[in-house]
PDB file of N, CA and C in Angstrom:
ATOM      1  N   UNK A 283     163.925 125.725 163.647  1.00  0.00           N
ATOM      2  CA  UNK A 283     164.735 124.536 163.656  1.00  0.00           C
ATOM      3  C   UNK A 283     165.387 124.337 165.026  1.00  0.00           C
ATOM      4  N   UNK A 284     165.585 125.240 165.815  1.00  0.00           N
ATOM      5  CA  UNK A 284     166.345 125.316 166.803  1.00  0.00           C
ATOM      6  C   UNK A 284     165.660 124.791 168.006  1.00  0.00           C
ATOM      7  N   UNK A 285     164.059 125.158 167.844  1.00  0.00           N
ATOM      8  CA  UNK A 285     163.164 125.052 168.993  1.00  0.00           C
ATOM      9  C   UNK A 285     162.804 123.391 168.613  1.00  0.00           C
ATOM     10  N   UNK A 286     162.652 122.980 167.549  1.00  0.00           N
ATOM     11  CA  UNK A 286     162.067 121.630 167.297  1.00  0.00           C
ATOM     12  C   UNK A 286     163.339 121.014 167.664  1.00  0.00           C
ATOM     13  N   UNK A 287     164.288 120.941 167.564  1.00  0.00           N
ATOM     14  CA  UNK A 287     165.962 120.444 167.757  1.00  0.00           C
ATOM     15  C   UNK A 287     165.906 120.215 169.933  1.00  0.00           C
ATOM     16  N   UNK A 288     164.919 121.042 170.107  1.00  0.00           N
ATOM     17  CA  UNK A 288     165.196 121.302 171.559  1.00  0.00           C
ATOM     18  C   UNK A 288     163.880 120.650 171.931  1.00  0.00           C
ATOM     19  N   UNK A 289     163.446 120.570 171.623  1.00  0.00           N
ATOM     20  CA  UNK A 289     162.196 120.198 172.174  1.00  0.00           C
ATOM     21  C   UNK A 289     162.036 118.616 172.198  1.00  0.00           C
ATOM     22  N   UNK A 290     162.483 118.306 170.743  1.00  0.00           N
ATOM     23  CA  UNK A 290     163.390 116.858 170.954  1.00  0.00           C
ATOM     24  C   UNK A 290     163.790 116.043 172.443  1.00  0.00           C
ATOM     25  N   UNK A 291     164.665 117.353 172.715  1.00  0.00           N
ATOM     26  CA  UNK A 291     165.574 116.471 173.883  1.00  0.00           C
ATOM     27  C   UNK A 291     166.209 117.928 174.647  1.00  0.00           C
ATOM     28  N   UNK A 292     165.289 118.117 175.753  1.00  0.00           N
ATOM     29  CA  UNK A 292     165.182 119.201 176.178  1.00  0.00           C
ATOM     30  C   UNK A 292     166.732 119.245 177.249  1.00  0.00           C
ATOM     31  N   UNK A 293     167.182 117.986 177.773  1.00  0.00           N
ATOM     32  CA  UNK A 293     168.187 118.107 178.697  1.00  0.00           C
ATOM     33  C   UNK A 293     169.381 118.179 177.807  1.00  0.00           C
ATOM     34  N   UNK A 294     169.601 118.221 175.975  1.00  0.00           N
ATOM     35  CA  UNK A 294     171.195 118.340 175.619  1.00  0.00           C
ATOM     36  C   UNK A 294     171.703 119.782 176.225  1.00  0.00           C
ATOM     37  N   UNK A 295     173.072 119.709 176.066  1.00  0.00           N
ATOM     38  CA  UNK A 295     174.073 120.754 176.387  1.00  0.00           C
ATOM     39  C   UNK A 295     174.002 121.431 175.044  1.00  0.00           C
ATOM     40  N   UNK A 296     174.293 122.639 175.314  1.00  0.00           N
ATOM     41  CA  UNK A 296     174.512 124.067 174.232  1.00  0.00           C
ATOM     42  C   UNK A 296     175.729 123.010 173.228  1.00  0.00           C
ATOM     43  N   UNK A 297     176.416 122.565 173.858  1.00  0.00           N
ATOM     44  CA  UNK A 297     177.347 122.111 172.528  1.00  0.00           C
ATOM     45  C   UNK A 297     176.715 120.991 171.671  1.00  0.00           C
ATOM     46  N   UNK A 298     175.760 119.869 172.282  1.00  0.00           N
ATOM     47  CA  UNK A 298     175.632 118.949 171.431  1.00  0.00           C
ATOM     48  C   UNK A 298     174.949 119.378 170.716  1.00  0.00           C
ATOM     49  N   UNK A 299     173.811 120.269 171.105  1.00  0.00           N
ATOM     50  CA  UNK A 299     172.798 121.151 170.298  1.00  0.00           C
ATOM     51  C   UNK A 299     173.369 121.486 168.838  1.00  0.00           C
ATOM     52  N   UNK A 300     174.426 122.353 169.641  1.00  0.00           N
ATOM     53  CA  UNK A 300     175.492 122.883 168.243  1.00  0.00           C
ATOM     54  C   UNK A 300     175.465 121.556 167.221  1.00  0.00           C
ATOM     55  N   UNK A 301     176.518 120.522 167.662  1.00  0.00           N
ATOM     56  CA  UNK A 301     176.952 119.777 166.915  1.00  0.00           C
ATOM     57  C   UNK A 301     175.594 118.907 166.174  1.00  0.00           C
ATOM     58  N   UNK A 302     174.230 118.820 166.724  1.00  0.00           N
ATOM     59  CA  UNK A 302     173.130 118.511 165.920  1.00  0.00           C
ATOM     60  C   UNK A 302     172.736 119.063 165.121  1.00  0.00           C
ATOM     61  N   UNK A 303     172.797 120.540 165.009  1.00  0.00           N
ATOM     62  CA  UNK A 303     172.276 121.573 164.076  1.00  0.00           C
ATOM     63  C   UNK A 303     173.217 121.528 163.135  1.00  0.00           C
ATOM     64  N   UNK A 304     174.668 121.175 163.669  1.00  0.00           N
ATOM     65  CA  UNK A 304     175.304 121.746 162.343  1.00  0.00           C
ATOM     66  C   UNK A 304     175.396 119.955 161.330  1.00  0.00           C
ATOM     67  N   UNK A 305     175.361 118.988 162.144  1.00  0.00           N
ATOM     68  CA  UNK A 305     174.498 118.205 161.417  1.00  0.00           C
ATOM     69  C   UNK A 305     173.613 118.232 160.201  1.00  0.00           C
ATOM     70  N   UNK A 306     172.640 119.275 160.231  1.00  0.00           N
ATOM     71  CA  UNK A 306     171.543 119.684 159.675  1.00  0.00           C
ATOM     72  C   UNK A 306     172.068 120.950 158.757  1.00  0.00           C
ATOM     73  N   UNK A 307     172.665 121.088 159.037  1.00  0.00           N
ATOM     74  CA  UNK A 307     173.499 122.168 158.136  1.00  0.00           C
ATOM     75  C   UNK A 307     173.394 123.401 158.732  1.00  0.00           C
ATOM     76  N   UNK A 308     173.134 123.642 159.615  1.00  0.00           N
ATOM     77  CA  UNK A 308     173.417 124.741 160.762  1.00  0.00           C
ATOM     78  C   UNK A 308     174.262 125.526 161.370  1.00  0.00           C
ATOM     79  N   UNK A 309     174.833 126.120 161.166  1.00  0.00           N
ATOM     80  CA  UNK A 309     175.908 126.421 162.370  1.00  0.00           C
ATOM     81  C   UNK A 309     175.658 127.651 163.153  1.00  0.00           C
ATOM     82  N   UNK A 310     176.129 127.775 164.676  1.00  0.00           N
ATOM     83  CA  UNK A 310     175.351 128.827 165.716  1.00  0.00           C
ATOM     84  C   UNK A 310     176.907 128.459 166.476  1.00  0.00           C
ATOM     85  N   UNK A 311     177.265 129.475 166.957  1.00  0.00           N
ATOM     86  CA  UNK A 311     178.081 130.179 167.861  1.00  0.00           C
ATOM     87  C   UNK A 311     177.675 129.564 169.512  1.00  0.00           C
ATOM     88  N   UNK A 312     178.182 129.284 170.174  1.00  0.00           N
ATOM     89  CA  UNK A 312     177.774 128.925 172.070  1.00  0.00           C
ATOM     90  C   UNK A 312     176.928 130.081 172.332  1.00  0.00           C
ATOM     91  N   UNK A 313     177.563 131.478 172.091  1.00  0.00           N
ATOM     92  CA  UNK A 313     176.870 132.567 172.562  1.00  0.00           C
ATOM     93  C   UNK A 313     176.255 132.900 172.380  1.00  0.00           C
ATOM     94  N   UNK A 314     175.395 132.951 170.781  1.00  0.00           N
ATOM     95  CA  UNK A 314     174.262 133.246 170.202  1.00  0.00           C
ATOM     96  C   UNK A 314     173.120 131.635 170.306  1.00  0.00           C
ATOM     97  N   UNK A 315     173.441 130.812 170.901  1.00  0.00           N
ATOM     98  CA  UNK A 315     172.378 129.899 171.403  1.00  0.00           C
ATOM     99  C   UNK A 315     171.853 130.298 172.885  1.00  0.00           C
ATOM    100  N   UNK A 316     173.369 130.536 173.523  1.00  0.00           N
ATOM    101  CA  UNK A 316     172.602 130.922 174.851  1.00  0.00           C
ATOM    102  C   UNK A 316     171.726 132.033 175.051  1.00  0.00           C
ATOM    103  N   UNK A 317     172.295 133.006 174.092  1.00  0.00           N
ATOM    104  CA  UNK A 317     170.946 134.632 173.793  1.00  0.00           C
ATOM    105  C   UNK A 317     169.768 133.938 173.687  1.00  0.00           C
ATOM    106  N   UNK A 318     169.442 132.759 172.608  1.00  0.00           N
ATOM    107  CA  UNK A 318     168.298 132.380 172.198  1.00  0.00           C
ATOM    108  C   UNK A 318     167.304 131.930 172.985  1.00  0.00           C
ATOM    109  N   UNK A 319     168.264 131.408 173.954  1.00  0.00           N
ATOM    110  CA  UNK A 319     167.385 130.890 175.135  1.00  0.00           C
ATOM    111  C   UNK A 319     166.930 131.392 175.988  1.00  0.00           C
ATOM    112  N   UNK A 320     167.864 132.604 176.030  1.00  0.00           N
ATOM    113  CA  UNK A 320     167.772 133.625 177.334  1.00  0.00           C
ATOM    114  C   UNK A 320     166.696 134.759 176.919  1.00  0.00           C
ATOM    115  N   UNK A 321     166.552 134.861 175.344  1.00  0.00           N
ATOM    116  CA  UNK A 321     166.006 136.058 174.998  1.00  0.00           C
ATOM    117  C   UNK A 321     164.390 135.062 174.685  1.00  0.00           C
ATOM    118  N   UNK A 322     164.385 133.758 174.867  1.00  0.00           N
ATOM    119  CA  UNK A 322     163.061 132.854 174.907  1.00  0.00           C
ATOM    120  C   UNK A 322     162.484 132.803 176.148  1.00  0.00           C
ATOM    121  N   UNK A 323     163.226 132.747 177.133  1.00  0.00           N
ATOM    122  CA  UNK A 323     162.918 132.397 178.754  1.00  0.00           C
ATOM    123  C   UNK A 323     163.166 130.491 178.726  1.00  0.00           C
ATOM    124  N   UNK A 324     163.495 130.116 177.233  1.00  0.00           N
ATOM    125  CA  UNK A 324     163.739 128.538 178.124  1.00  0.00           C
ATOM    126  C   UNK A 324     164.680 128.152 178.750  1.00  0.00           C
ATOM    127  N   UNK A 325     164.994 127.452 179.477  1.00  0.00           N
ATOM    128  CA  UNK A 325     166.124 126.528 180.352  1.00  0.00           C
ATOM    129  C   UNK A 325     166.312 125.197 179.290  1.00  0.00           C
ATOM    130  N   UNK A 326     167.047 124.630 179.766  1.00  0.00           N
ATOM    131  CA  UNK A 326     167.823 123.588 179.799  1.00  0.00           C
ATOM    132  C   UNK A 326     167.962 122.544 180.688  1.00  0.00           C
ATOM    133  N   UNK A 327     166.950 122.655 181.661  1.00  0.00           N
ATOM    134  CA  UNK A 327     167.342 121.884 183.145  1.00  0.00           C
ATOM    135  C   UNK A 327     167.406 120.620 182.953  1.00  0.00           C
ATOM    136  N   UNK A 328     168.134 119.706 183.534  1.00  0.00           N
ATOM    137  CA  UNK A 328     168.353 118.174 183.059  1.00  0.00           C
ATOM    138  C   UNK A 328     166.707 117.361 184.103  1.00  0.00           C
ATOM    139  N   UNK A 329     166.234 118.651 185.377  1.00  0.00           N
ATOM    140  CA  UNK A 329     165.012 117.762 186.018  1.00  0.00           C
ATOM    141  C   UNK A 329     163.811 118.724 186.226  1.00  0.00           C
ATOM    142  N   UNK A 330     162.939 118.372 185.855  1.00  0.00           N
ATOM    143  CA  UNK A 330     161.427 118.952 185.422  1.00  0.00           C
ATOM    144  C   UNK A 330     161.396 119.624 186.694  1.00  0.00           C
ATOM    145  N   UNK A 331     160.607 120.755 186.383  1.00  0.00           N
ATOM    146  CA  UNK A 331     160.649 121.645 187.575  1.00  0.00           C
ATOM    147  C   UNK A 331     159.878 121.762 188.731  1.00  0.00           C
ATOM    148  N   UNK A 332     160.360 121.394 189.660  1.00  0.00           N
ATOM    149  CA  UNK A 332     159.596 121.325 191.142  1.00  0.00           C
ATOM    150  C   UNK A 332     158.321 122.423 191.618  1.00  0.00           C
ATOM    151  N   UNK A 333     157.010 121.894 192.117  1.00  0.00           N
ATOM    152  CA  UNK A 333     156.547 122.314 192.686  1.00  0.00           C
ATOM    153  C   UNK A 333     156.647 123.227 193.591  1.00  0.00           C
ATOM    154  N   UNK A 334     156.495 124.602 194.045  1.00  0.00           N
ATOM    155  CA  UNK A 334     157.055 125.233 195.373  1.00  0.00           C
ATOM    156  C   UNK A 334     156.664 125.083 196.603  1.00  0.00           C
ATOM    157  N   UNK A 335     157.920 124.917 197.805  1.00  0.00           N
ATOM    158  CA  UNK A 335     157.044 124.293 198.881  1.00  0.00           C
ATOM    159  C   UNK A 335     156.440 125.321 199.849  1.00  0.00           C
ATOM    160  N   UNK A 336     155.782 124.339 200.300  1.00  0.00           N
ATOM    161  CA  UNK A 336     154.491 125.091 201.050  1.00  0.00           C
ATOM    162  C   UNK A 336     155.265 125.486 202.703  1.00  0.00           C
ATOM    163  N   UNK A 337     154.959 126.280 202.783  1.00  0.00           N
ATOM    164  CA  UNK A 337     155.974 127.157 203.829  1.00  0.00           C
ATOM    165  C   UNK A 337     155.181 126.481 205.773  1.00  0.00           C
ATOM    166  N   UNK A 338     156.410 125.928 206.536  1.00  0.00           N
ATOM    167  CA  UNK A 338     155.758 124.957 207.285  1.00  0.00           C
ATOM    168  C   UNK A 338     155.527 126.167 208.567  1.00  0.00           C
ATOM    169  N   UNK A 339     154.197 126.481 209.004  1.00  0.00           N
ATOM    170  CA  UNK A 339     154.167 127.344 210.142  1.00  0.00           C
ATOM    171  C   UNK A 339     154.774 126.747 211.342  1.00  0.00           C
ATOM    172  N   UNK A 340     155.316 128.269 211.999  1.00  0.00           N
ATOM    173  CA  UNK A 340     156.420 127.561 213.011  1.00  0.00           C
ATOM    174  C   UNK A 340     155.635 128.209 214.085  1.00  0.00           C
ATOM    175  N   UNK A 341     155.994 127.384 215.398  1.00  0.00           N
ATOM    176  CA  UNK A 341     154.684 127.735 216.589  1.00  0.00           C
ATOM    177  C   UNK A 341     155.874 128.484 217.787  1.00  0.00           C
TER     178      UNK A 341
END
């Protein structure tokens, strides 16, 4: 529920998250969402993640 809740709308904040789930009849702690994420590897980033740049040779 948590991952479909996120996947939704990948840029909410840990709190609105909260307040959607518990919507749904949910309730989760700030700290045990952020484990979830942390112990998933996802982010939260509000901008899709950049390409890495290409390193400019210097003469």
């Amino acid at each position: 529920m948590i991952l479909r809740t996120f996947e939704a709308r990948r840029d909410m904040a840990i709190e609105e998250l909260r307040g959607v789930l518990a919507e749904q009849g949910l309730r989760f702690g700030y700290g045990t969402l952020w484990r979830f994420f942390a112990r998933h590897g996802l982010t939260r980033k509000k901008r899709p993640p950049m390409p890495p740049s290409r390193p400019v040779p210097m003469c």
